[in-house]
């Protein structure tokens, strides 16, 4: 793990965590391309913490408001949305045979298919988005909206399936407007990243951290934080005006290329 590779992985993590293209999928792909194996899980965990700082900075005023007044509907819906996500995560990590499927997914075995699934979700967002006059704001969310968004986030635990794309897609399917969909998705990323980090710490420590270059870790985290901040700003500006077909096209083409390598070329897989 060199400084430059850590910088590259941090930039990719920061951009892809909040753009709907799957940060975990891109990290697995790059780790395959550059042969990163030792301490990869711990390094990925630290990059996620870097992106957590980014979303906390962008939403600092709203987060502070929610912390000062926790007994409100938005906080309730964030908690409710976490329930199906946690259930899906437990299913994938602890329950046979789903745990074996998830382990294979973490190794990149289904990466191409998962990128294509992200593409399909994003295309569906544009095709089935409700007319603007029938869309609802964050203040008009319902309990069922939170459950749907949380269920979609559960699908996003698979590497290659975008968490932000899935949750924004779930919010749009539920009938929220684009700003509300993005805001709720990014707010939901805060407890999701924290919870995911807590669950992954034991596995990361078992994988080994003794040989990790800490300067590279710090550089990667800083890069993830800065680019994550820029990605959130970019996504908030873009989603108000534009369709998601560009991201759908990108993940679709990437998925096909990964499948080509997995089944024909065998260059990285």
PDB file of C-alpha atoms in Angstrom:
ATOM      1  CA  UNK A   1       0.000   0.000   0.000  1.00  0.00           C
ATOM      2  CA  UNK A   2       1.789   3.118  -1.238  1.00  0.00           C
ATOM      3  CA  UNK A   3       0.832   6.702  -0.477  1.00  0.00           C
ATOM      4  CA  UNK A   4      -0.295   7.222  -4.062  1.00  0.00           C
ATOM      5  CA  UNK A   5      -2.456   4.104  -4.077  1.00  0.00           C
ATOM      6  CA  UNK A   6      -3.981   5.128  -0.745  1.00  0.00           C
ATOM      7  CA  UNK A   7      -4.711   8.553  -2.223  1.00  0.00           C
ATOM      8  CA  UNK A   8      -6.368   6.965  -5.274  1.00  0.00           C
ATOM      9  CA  UNK A   9      -8.492   4.629  -3.170  1.00  0.00           C
ATOM     10  CA  UNK A  10      -9.492   7.503  -0.877  1.00  0.00           C
ATOM     11  CA  UNK A  11     -10.576   9.646  -3.820  1.00  0.00           C
ATOM     12  CA  UNK A  12     -12.581   6.772  -5.295  1.00  0.00           C
ATOM     13  CA  UNK A  13     -14.219   6.012  -1.939  1.00  0.00           C
ATOM     14  CA  UNK A  14     -15.155   9.644  -1.348  1.00  0.00           C
ATOM     15  CA  UNK A  15     -16.664  10.104  -4.790  1.00  0.00           C
ATOM     16  CA  UNK A  16     -18.420   6.769  -5.055  1.00  0.00           C
ATOM     17  CA  UNK A  17     -19.888   6.708  -1.533  1.00  0.00           C
ATOM     18  CA  UNK A  18     -22.290   9.507  -2.374  1.00  0.00           C
ATOM     19  CA  UNK A  19     -22.520   9.273  -6.153  1.00  0.00           C
ATOM     20  CA  UNK A  20     -24.812   6.347  -7.067  1.00  0.00           C
ATOM     21  CA  UNK A  21     -22.104   4.040  -8.446  1.00  0.00           C
ATOM     22  CA  UNK A  22     -21.083   1.879  -5.397  1.00  0.00           C
ATOM     23  CA  UNK A  23     -17.958   2.734  -3.442  1.00  0.00           C
ATOM     24  CA  UNK A  24     -17.514  -0.834  -2.162  1.00  0.00           C
ATOM     25  CA  UNK A  25     -17.680  -2.204  -5.694  1.00  0.00           C
ATOM     26  CA  UNK A  26     -15.083   0.255  -6.964  1.00  0.00           C
ATOM     27  CA  UNK A  27     -12.765  -0.438  -4.024  1.00  0.00           C
ATOM     28  CA  UNK A  28     -12.910  -4.192  -4.641  1.00  0.00           C
ATOM     29  CA  UNK A  29     -12.240  -3.599  -8.323  1.00  0.00           C
ATOM     30  CA  UNK A  30      -9.233  -1.369  -7.651  1.00  0.00           C
ATOM     31  CA  UNK A  31      -7.886  -3.687  -4.959  1.00  0.00           C
ATOM     32  CA  UNK A  32      -8.052  -6.505  -7.506  1.00  0.00           C
ATOM     33  CA  UNK A  33      -6.308  -4.406 -10.130  1.00  0.00           C
ATOM     34  CA  UNK A  34      -3.496  -3.329  -7.809  1.00  0.00           C
ATOM     35  CA  UNK A  35      -3.215  -6.557  -5.824  1.00  0.00           C
ATOM     36  CA  UNK A  36      -4.127  -5.087  -2.419  1.00  0.00           C
ATOM     37  CA  UNK A  37      -4.774  -7.910   0.042  1.00  0.00           C
ATOM     38  CA  UNK A  38      -3.051  -7.290   3.384  1.00  0.00           C
ATOM     39  CA  UNK A  39      -5.227  -5.117   5.637  1.00  0.00           C
ATOM     40  CA  UNK A  40      -7.704  -4.353   2.839  1.00  0.00           C
ATOM     41  CA  UNK A  41     -10.746  -4.672   5.121  1.00  0.00           C
ATOM     42  CA  UNK A  42      -9.306  -2.368   7.777  1.00  0.00           C
ATOM     43  CA  UNK A  43      -8.233   0.193   5.177  1.00  0.00           C
ATOM     44  CA  UNK A  44     -11.720   0.185   3.633  1.00  0.00           C
ATOM     45  CA  UNK A  45     -13.206   0.652   7.113  1.00  0.00           C
ATOM     46  CA  UNK A  46     -11.037   3.725   7.718  1.00  0.00           C
ATOM     47  CA  UNK A  47     -12.010   5.193   4.347  1.00  0.00           C
ATOM     48  CA  UNK A  48     -15.664   4.915   5.338  1.00  0.00           C
ATOM     49  CA  UNK A  49     -14.908   6.897   8.489  1.00  0.00           C
ATOM     50  CA  UNK A  50     -13.386   9.582   6.261  1.00  0.00           C
ATOM     51  CA  UNK A  51     -16.616   9.848   4.274  1.00  0.00           C
ATOM     52  CA  UNK A  52     -18.586   9.973   7.527  1.00  0.00           C
ATOM     53  CA  UNK A  53     -16.765  13.199   8.371  1.00  0.00           C
ATOM     54  CA  UNK A  54     -17.801  14.620   4.994  1.00  0.00           C
ATOM     55  CA  UNK A  55     -21.530  14.038   5.460  1.00  0.00           C
ATOM     56  CA  UNK A  56     -21.389  15.371   9.025  1.00  0.00           C
ATOM     57  CA  UNK A  57     -19.831  18.613   7.760  1.00  0.00           C
ATOM     58  CA  UNK A  58     -22.328  19.094   4.929  1.00  0.00           C
ATOM     59  CA  UNK A  59     -25.335  18.370   7.145  1.00  0.00           C
ATOM     60  CA  UNK A  60     -23.917  19.794  10.381  1.00  0.00           C
ATOM     61  CA  UNK A  61     -26.812  22.212  10.962  1.00  0.00           C
ATOM     62  CA  UNK A  62     -29.509  19.611  10.379  1.00  0.00           C
ATOM     63  CA  UNK A  63     -27.624  16.961  12.366  1.00  0.00           C
ATOM     64  CA  UNK A  64     -27.222  19.383  15.282  1.00  0.00           C
ATOM     65  CA  UNK A  65     -30.936  20.184  15.113  1.00  0.00           C
ATOM     66  CA  UNK A  66     -31.811  16.469  15.191  1.00  0.00           C
ATOM     67  CA  UNK A  67     -29.472  15.879  18.127  1.00  0.00           C
ATOM     68  CA  UNK A  68     -30.968  18.791  20.083  1.00  0.00           C
ATOM     69  CA  UNK A  69     -34.517  17.627  19.378  1.00  0.00           C
ATOM     70  CA  UNK A  70     -34.318  13.843  18.964  1.00  0.00           C
ATOM     71  CA  UNK A  71     -37.994  13.166  19.568  1.00  0.00           C
ATOM     72  CA  UNK A  72     -39.222  14.120  16.122  1.00  0.00           C
ATOM     73  CA  UNK A  73     -40.489  12.367  13.021  1.00  0.00           C
ATOM     74  CA  UNK A  74     -37.271  12.534  10.980  1.00  0.00           C
ATOM     75  CA  UNK A  75     -35.257  10.820  13.724  1.00  0.00           C
ATOM     76  CA  UNK A  76     -37.960   8.170  14.093  1.00  0.00           C
ATOM     77  CA  UNK A  77     -37.921   7.452  10.367  1.00  0.00           C
ATOM     78  CA  UNK A  78     -34.122   7.206  10.307  1.00  0.00           C
ATOM     79  CA  UNK A  79     -34.332   4.592  13.064  1.00  0.00           C
ATOM     80  CA  UNK A  80     -37.159   2.761  11.289  1.00  0.00           C
ATOM     81  CA  UNK A  81     -35.191   2.743   8.029  1.00  0.00           C
ATOM     82  CA  UNK A  82     -32.268   1.071   9.802  1.00  0.00           C
ATOM     83  CA  UNK A  83     -34.376  -1.890  10.923  1.00  0.00           C
ATOM     84  CA  UNK A  84     -34.688  -3.689   7.547  1.00  0.00           C
ATOM     85  CA  UNK A  85     -31.081  -2.787   6.750  1.00  0.00           C
ATOM     86  CA  UNK A  86     -29.846  -4.435   9.953  1.00  0.00           C
ATOM     87  CA  UNK A  87     -32.040  -7.490   9.368  1.00  0.00           C
ATOM     88  CA  UNK A  88     -30.661  -7.938   5.847  1.00  0.00           C
ATOM     89  CA  UNK A  89     -27.092  -7.435   7.096  1.00  0.00           C
ATOM     90  CA  UNK A  90     -27.583 -10.101   9.789  1.00  0.00           C
ATOM     91  CA  UNK A  91     -29.092 -12.427   7.192  1.00  0.00           C
ATOM     92  CA  UNK A  92     -26.094 -12.022   4.880  1.00  0.00           C
ATOM     93  CA  UNK A  93     -23.450 -12.222   7.592  1.00  0.00           C
ATOM     94  CA  UNK A  94     -24.817 -14.836  10.001  1.00  0.00           C
ATOM     95  CA  UNK A  95     -27.435 -17.075   8.362  1.00  0.00           C
ATOM     96  CA  UNK A  96     -26.441 -20.008   6.108  1.00  0.00           C
ATOM     97  CA  UNK A  97     -26.447 -20.228   3.106  1.00  0.00           C
ATOM     98  CA  UNK A  98     -26.752 -16.453   2.721  1.00  0.00           C
ATOM     99  CA  UNK A  99     -23.481 -15.923   4.612  1.00  0.00           C
ATOM    100  CA  UNK A 100     -21.575 -17.903   1.970  1.00  0.00           C
ATOM    101  CA  UNK A 101     -23.223 -15.874  -0.767  1.00  0.00           C
ATOM    102  CA  UNK A 102     -22.194 -12.647   0.969  1.00  0.00           C
ATOM    103  CA  UNK A 103     -18.615 -13.826   1.484  1.00  0.00           C
ATOM    104  CA  UNK A 104     -18.405 -14.586  -2.228  1.00  0.00           C
ATOM    105  CA  UNK A 105     -19.863 -11.154  -3.003  1.00  0.00           C
ATOM    106  CA  UNK A 106     -17.220  -9.498  -0.822  1.00  0.00           C
ATOM    107  CA  UNK A 107     -14.553 -11.300  -2.837  1.00  0.00           C
ATOM    108  CA  UNK A 108     -16.037  -9.772  -5.999  1.00  0.00           C
ATOM    109  CA  UNK A 109     -17.596 -12.942  -7.376  1.00  0.00           C
ATOM    110  CA  UNK A 110     -20.896 -11.175  -8.191  1.00  0.00           C
ATOM    111  CA  UNK A 111     -19.458  -7.714  -8.820  1.00  0.00           C
ATOM    112  CA  UNK A 112     -20.493  -7.474 -12.461  1.00  0.00           C
ATOM    113  CA  UNK A 113     -24.062  -8.546 -11.738  1.00  0.00           C
ATOM    114  CA  UNK A 114     -24.316  -6.109  -8.833  1.00  0.00           C
ATOM    115  CA  UNK A 115     -23.130  -3.185 -10.975  1.00  0.00           C
ATOM    116  CA  UNK A 116     -25.834  -4.115 -13.480  1.00  0.00           C
ATOM    117  CA  UNK A 117     -28.386  -4.189 -10.648  1.00  0.00           C
ATOM    118  CA  UNK A 118     -27.351  -0.640  -9.696  1.00  0.00           C
ATOM    119  CA  UNK A 119     -27.844   0.395 -13.316  1.00  0.00           C
ATOM    120  CA  UNK A 120     -31.315  -1.164 -13.337  1.00  0.00           C
ATOM    121  CA  UNK A 121     -32.318   0.633 -10.115  1.00  0.00           C
ATOM    122  CA  UNK A 122     -31.167   3.994 -11.461  1.00  0.00           C
ATOM    123  CA  UNK A 123     -32.980   3.469 -14.766  1.00  0.00           C
ATOM    124  CA  UNK A 124     -36.130   2.557 -12.841  1.00  0.00           C
ATOM    125  CA  UNK A 125     -35.810   5.811 -10.872  1.00  0.00           C
ATOM    126  CA  UNK A 126     -36.101   7.827 -14.074  1.00  0.00           C
ATOM    127  CA  UNK A 127     -38.793   5.630 -15.618  1.00  0.00           C
ATOM    128  CA  UNK A 128     -41.125   5.400 -12.622  1.00  0.00           C
ATOM    129  CA  UNK A 129     -40.591   8.737 -10.887  1.00  0.00           C
ATOM    130  CA  UNK A 130     -43.903  10.317  -9.973  1.00  0.00           C
ATOM    131  CA  UNK A 131     -45.067  13.609 -11.528  1.00  0.00           C
ATOM    132  CA  UNK A 132     -43.737  16.579  -9.572  1.00  0.00           C
ATOM    133  CA  UNK A 133     -47.154  17.670  -8.319  1.00  0.00           C
ATOM    134  CA  UNK A 134     -47.591  14.265  -6.627  1.00  0.00           C
ATOM    135  CA  UNK A 135     -44.174  14.248  -4.942  1.00  0.00           C
ATOM    136  CA  UNK A 136     -43.768  14.832  -1.215  1.00  0.00           C
ATOM    137  CA  UNK A 137     -41.174  16.642   0.894  1.00  0.00           C
ATOM    138  CA  UNK A 138     -39.120  15.295   3.793  1.00  0.00           C
ATOM    139  CA  UNK A 139     -41.693  16.724   6.218  1.00  0.00           C
ATOM    140  CA  UNK A 140     -44.415  14.665   4.514  1.00  0.00           C
ATOM    141  CA  UNK A 141     -42.675  11.302   4.809  1.00  0.00           C
ATOM    142  CA  UNK A 142     -44.612   8.275   6.003  1.00  0.00           C
ATOM    143  CA  UNK A 143     -43.556   5.251   8.020  1.00  0.00           C
ATOM    144  CA  UNK A 144     -43.900   3.025   4.963  1.00  0.00           C
ATOM    145  CA  UNK A 145     -41.514   5.320   3.062  1.00  0.00           C
ATOM    146  CA  UNK A 146     -38.818   4.765   5.677  1.00  0.00           C
ATOM    147  CA  UNK A 147     -39.313   0.992   5.566  1.00  0.00           C
ATOM    148  CA  UNK A 148     -39.024   0.934   1.784  1.00  0.00           C
ATOM    149  CA  UNK A 149     -35.881   3.093   1.812  1.00  0.00           C
ATOM    150  CA  UNK A 150     -34.322   0.946   4.537  1.00  0.00           C
ATOM    151  CA  UNK A 151     -35.113  -2.222   2.600  1.00  0.00           C
ATOM    152  CA  UNK A 152     -33.450  -0.779  -0.479  1.00  0.00           C
ATOM    153  CA  UNK A 153     -30.422   0.129   1.627  1.00  0.00           C
ATOM    154  CA  UNK A 154     -30.290  -3.496   2.722  1.00  0.00           C
ATOM    155  CA  UNK A 155     -29.773  -4.498  -0.913  1.00  0.00           C
ATOM    156  CA  UNK A 156     -26.998  -1.899  -1.018  1.00  0.00           C
ATOM    157  CA  UNK A 157     -24.823  -3.892   1.402  1.00  0.00           C
ATOM    158  CA  UNK A 158     -23.757  -6.014  -1.579  1.00  0.00           C
ATOM    159  CA  UNK A 159     -20.530  -4.715  -3.187  1.00  0.00           C
ATOM    160  CA  UNK A 160     -21.434  -3.260  -6.568  1.00  0.00           C
ATOM    161  CA  UNK A 161     -24.931  -2.212  -5.493  1.00  0.00           C
ATOM    162  CA  UNK A 162     -24.857   1.488  -4.690  1.00  0.00           C
ATOM    163  CA  UNK A 163     -26.107   2.367  -1.200  1.00  0.00           C
ATOM    164  CA  UNK A 164     -26.903   5.945  -2.185  1.00  0.00           C
ATOM    165  CA  UNK A 165     -28.447   4.844  -5.472  1.00  0.00           C
ATOM    166  CA  UNK A 166     -30.605   2.258  -3.720  1.00  0.00           C
ATOM    167  CA  UNK A 167     -31.832   4.612  -0.987  1.00  0.00           C
ATOM    168  CA  UNK A 168     -32.441   7.524  -3.352  1.00  0.00           C
ATOM    169  CA  UNK A 169     -34.230   5.086  -5.642  1.00  0.00           C
ATOM    170  CA  UNK A 170     -36.346   3.806  -2.755  1.00  0.00           C
ATOM    171  CA  UNK A 171     -37.250   7.364  -1.776  1.00  0.00           C
ATOM    172  CA  UNK A 172     -38.244   8.268  -5.340  1.00  0.00           C
ATOM    173  CA  UNK A 173     -40.292   5.076  -5.680  1.00  0.00           C
ATOM    174  CA  UNK A 174     -42.044   6.028  -2.427  1.00  0.00           C
ATOM    175  CA  UNK A 175     -42.983   9.391  -3.913  1.00  0.00           C
ATOM    176  CA  UNK A 176     -40.534  11.807  -2.277  1.00  0.00           C
ATOM    177  CA  UNK A 177     -39.180  14.689  -4.293  1.00  0.00           C
ATOM    178  CA  UNK A 178     -35.550  14.594  -5.397  1.00  0.00           C
ATOM    179  CA  UNK A 179     -34.203  16.912  -2.703  1.00  0.00           C
ATOM    180  CA  UNK A 180     -35.963  14.965   0.052  1.00  0.00           C
ATOM    181  CA  UNK A 181     -34.692  11.685  -1.436  1.00  0.00           C
ATOM    182  CA  UNK A 182     -31.078  12.902  -1.438  1.00  0.00           C
ATOM    183  CA  UNK A 183     -31.297  14.485   2.017  1.00  0.00           C
ATOM    184  CA  UNK A 184     -32.766  11.386   3.642  1.00  0.00           C
ATOM    185  CA  UNK A 185     -30.272   9.131   1.863  1.00  0.00           C
ATOM    186  CA  UNK A 186     -27.290  11.146   3.082  1.00  0.00           C
ATOM    187  CA  UNK A 187     -28.654  11.472   6.617  1.00  0.00           C
ATOM    188  CA  UNK A 188     -29.264   7.722   6.678  1.00  0.00           C
ATOM    189  CA  UNK A 189     -25.636   7.153   5.695  1.00  0.00           C
ATOM    190  CA  UNK A 190     -24.500   8.514   9.096  1.00  0.00           C
ATOM    191  CA  UNK A 191     -25.896   5.747  11.341  1.00  0.00           C
ATOM    192  CA  UNK A 192     -25.310   3.217   8.556  1.00  0.00           C
ATOM    193  CA  UNK A 193     -21.593   3.984   8.327  1.00  0.00           C
ATOM    194  CA  UNK A 194     -21.232   4.044  12.117  1.00  0.00           C
ATOM    195  CA  UNK A 195     -23.120   0.764  12.527  1.00  0.00           C
ATOM    196  CA  UNK A 196     -21.252  -0.899   9.679  1.00  0.00           C
ATOM    197  CA  UNK A 197     -17.920   0.182  11.156  1.00  0.00           C
ATOM    198  CA  UNK A 198     -18.799  -1.270  14.554  1.00  0.00           C
ATOM    199  CA  UNK A 199     -19.808  -4.594  12.984  1.00  0.00           C
ATOM    200  CA  UNK A 200     -16.700  -4.796  10.784  1.00  0.00           C
ATOM    201  CA  UNK A 201     -14.080  -3.900  13.413  1.00  0.00           C
ATOM    202  CA  UNK A 202     -13.703  -7.493  14.753  1.00  0.00           C
ATOM    203  CA  UNK A 203     -13.308  -8.957  11.243  1.00  0.00           C
ATOM    204  CA  UNK A 204     -10.855  -6.206  10.266  1.00  0.00           C
ATOM    205  CA  UNK A 205      -8.741  -6.851  13.352  1.00  0.00           C
ATOM    206  CA  UNK A 206      -8.752 -10.600  12.714  1.00  0.00           C
ATOM    207  CA  UNK A 207      -7.577  -9.957   9.150  1.00  0.00           C
ATOM    208  CA  UNK A 208      -4.542  -8.185  10.582  1.00  0.00           C
ATOM    209  CA  UNK A 209      -3.392  -4.579  10.905  1.00  0.00           C
ATOM    210  CA  UNK A 210       0.215  -5.002  12.008  1.00  0.00           C
ATOM    211  CA  UNK A 211       1.707  -4.335   8.566  1.00  0.00           C
ATOM    212  CA  UNK A 212      -0.565  -1.438   7.610  1.00  0.00           C
ATOM    213  CA  UNK A 213       1.296   1.791   6.749  1.00  0.00           C
ATOM    214  CA  UNK A 214      -0.502   4.333   8.918  1.00  0.00           C
ATOM    215  CA  UNK A 215       0.583   7.328   6.860  1.00  0.00           C
ATOM    216  CA  UNK A 216      -1.159   5.774   3.863  1.00  0.00           C
ATOM    217  CA  UNK A 217      -4.276   5.230   5.984  1.00  0.00           C
ATOM    218  CA  UNK A 218      -4.317   8.886   7.059  1.00  0.00           C
ATOM    219  CA  UNK A 219      -3.819  10.081   3.465  1.00  0.00           C
ATOM    220  CA  UNK A 220      -6.616   7.818   2.260  1.00  0.00           C
ATOM    221  CA  UNK A 221      -9.006   9.000   4.962  1.00  0.00           C
ATOM    222  CA  UNK A 222      -8.264  12.661   4.218  1.00  0.00           C
ATOM    223  CA  UNK A 223      -8.793  12.092   0.489  1.00  0.00           C
ATOM    224  CA  UNK A 224     -12.069  10.260   1.161  1.00  0.00           C
ATOM    225  CA  UNK A 225     -13.287  13.087   3.380  1.00  0.00           C
ATOM    226  CA  UNK A 226     -12.474  15.890   0.929  1.00  0.00           C
ATOM    227  CA  UNK A 227     -13.813  14.143  -2.167  1.00  0.00           C
ATOM    228  CA  UNK A 228     -16.836  12.900  -0.217  1.00  0.00           C
ATOM    229  CA  UNK A 229     -17.702  16.486   0.665  1.00  0.00           C
ATOM    230  CA  UNK A 230     -17.410  17.495  -3.004  1.00  0.00           C
ATOM    231  CA  UNK A 231     -19.447  14.467  -4.114  1.00  0.00           C
ATOM    232  CA  UNK A 232     -22.325  15.325  -1.771  1.00  0.00           C
ATOM    233  CA  UNK A 233     -22.383  18.894  -3.032  1.00  0.00           C
ATOM    234  CA  UNK A 234     -22.276  17.657  -6.615  1.00  0.00           C
ATOM    235  CA  UNK A 235     -25.055  15.135  -6.065  1.00  0.00           C
ATOM    236  CA  UNK A 236     -27.304  17.652  -4.304  1.00  0.00           C
ATOM    237  CA  UNK A 237     -26.903  20.067  -7.215  1.00  0.00           C
ATOM    238  CA  UNK A 238     -27.273  17.416  -9.903  1.00  0.00           C
ATOM    239  CA  UNK A 239     -30.273  15.516  -8.585  1.00  0.00           C
ATOM    240  CA  UNK A 240     -32.463  18.631  -8.542  1.00  0.00           C
ATOM    241  CA  UNK A 241     -32.067  19.200 -12.270  1.00  0.00           C
ATOM    242  CA  UNK A 242     -30.945  16.057 -14.026  1.00  0.00           C
ATOM    243  CA  UNK A 243     -31.975  12.467 -14.530  1.00  0.00           C
ATOM    244  CA  UNK A 244     -29.833   9.613 -13.276  1.00  0.00           C
ATOM    245  CA  UNK A 245     -29.353   7.944 -16.669  1.00  0.00           C
ATOM    246  CA  UNK A 246     -25.671   8.986 -16.847  1.00  0.00           C
ATOM    247  CA  UNK A 247     -24.872   7.047 -13.678  1.00  0.00           C
ATOM    248  CA  UNK A 248     -27.031   4.156 -14.931  1.00  0.00           C
ATOM    249  CA  UNK A 249     -25.093   4.059 -18.203  1.00  0.00           C
ATOM    250  CA  UNK A 250     -21.750   4.130 -16.383  1.00  0.00           C
ATOM    251  CA  UNK A 251     -22.583   1.301 -13.966  1.00  0.00           C
ATOM    252  CA  UNK A 252     -24.164  -0.718 -16.774  1.00  0.00           C
ATOM    253  CA  UNK A 253     -21.066  -0.518 -18.967  1.00  0.00           C
ATOM    254  CA  UNK A 254     -18.802  -1.183 -15.964  1.00  0.00           C
ATOM    255  CA  UNK A 255     -20.861  -4.236 -15.022  1.00  0.00           C
ATOM    256  CA  UNK A 256     -20.545  -5.660 -18.528  1.00  0.00           C
ATOM    257  CA  UNK A 257     -16.778  -5.091 -18.532  1.00  0.00           C
ATOM    258  CA  UNK A 258     -16.418  -6.826 -15.161  1.00  0.00           C
ATOM    259  CA  UNK A 259     -18.466  -9.787 -16.412  1.00  0.00           C
ATOM    260  CA  UNK A 260     -16.286  -9.925 -19.532  1.00  0.00           C
ATOM    261  CA  UNK A 261     -13.198 -10.156 -17.351  1.00  0.00           C
ATOM    262  CA  UNK A 262     -14.753 -12.661 -14.957  1.00  0.00           C
ATOM    263  CA  UNK A 263     -15.888 -15.099 -17.628  1.00  0.00           C
ATOM    264  CA  UNK A 264     -13.561 -14.490 -20.591  1.00  0.00           C
ATOM    265  CA  UNK A 265     -10.412 -12.442 -19.987  1.00  0.00           C
ATOM    266  CA  UNK A 266      -9.561 -13.396 -16.384  1.00  0.00           C
ATOM    267  CA  UNK A 267      -7.199 -10.451 -16.070  1.00  0.00           C
ATOM    268  CA  UNK A 268      -8.254  -9.386 -12.577  1.00  0.00           C
ATOM    269  CA  UNK A 269     -10.836 -12.026 -11.608  1.00  0.00           C
TER     270      UNK A 269
END
